């Protein structure tokens, strides 16, 4: 692990420790016996349904990547992309951020494509994820009635409008890059080159990668396919969340499906603070939302928040490990190789000027 990574994880650990302290300081009378009792009494059938939906969402995600590959690998098998997808997300769950490039790296290697091209697809995929979830969230906030019953509905509405503005801005940038990618990359390279060594070249490289990723959307039909598949996938994830909350069989967690989307949003925001193997931010954000927005008791909120994290993020690890073992792959080696490939695609620093 590099010095930079040690510093980053040190800062994340400090922030995580502060969040844990603040959260549990308010739980002076936390009853661990109640926590374990409520966790033990969940309906296992609903939990397995939720895990099944999460796995199915990974399969749909692999199918979506096959659509991205259509212009360059029209005969690529979506089923052949399932294993790299599961291994990639297992690596992300185990290693945290260092493992996030495993999936595009494995797909690039499997399909014999440049790694930079799949980094572009990975970036475009994120826009479809954010856009699909935002669409569902907007329907929940502005069309459905149940979220209006919440005390913090006004804040959710404001947050939803901010998120919508961000998505519109990202879409505008994507359209601009799609139409004038090379010109924008050249402008960025000139504009930022004087601020730091190779900064302009690095940003320009990312713009070009993103431009190549957008070029994988070769028709209106492909775009509509990607939109529909993305929305369906996030609907599956939302139903999985609902299955977990419903598994406790208590009134406090009988949360309507449209309100579950608000809970998902808090989990996604919290996931930005993530430590390898243990997560952190996602669980705390979910627990805090359950407690303060949905008035769920401390112990029940903690149990449900952790269960949601296990189902939606950690459940992929067993099958991912099995597939990696079958293909004789090491997660740490894959993470290192993907980072090396990322660095190879970056411009090298210029040699110091001679005097």
PDB file of C-alpha atoms in Angstrom, residues 2 9-10 138 147-148 171 174 182 196 214 216 218 252 266 311 336:
ATOM      1  CA  UNK A   2       1.387   3.395  -1.004  1.00  0.00           C
ATOM      2  CA  UNK A   9      -7.395   5.389   4.736  1.00  0.00           C
ATOM      3  CA  UNK A  10      -6.109   7.035   7.898  1.00  0.00           C
ATOM      4  CA  UNK A 138     -38.083  11.952  -8.342  1.00  0.00           C
ATOM      5  CA  UNK A 147     -43.117  10.365   1.306  1.00  0.00           C
ATOM      6  CA  UNK A 148     -45.214  13.505   1.920  1.00  0.00           C
ATOM      7  CA  UNK A 171     -26.038  14.999 -18.887  1.00  0.00           C
ATOM      8  CA  UNK A 174     -21.854  14.170 -21.447  1.00  0.00           C
ATOM      9  CA  UNK A 182     -11.388  15.860 -28.694  1.00  0.00           C
ATOM     10  CA  UNK A 196       0.398  21.346 -11.807  1.00  0.00           C
ATOM     11  CA  UNK A 214     -19.995   7.443 -24.851  1.00  0.00           C
ATOM     12  CA  UNK A 216     -20.260   2.742 -27.259  1.00  0.00           C
ATOM     13  CA  UNK A 218     -24.217   3.564 -31.097  1.00  0.00           C
ATOM     14  CA  UNK A 252     -41.850   0.352  12.552  1.00  0.00           C
ATOM     15  CA  UNK A 266     -29.069   7.887   2.392  1.00  0.00           C
ATOM     16  CA  UNK A 311     -27.477  -8.080   1.785  1.00  0.00           C
ATOM     17  CA  UNK A 336      -2.628  -3.897  -8.175  1.00  0.00           C
TER      18      UNK A 336
END
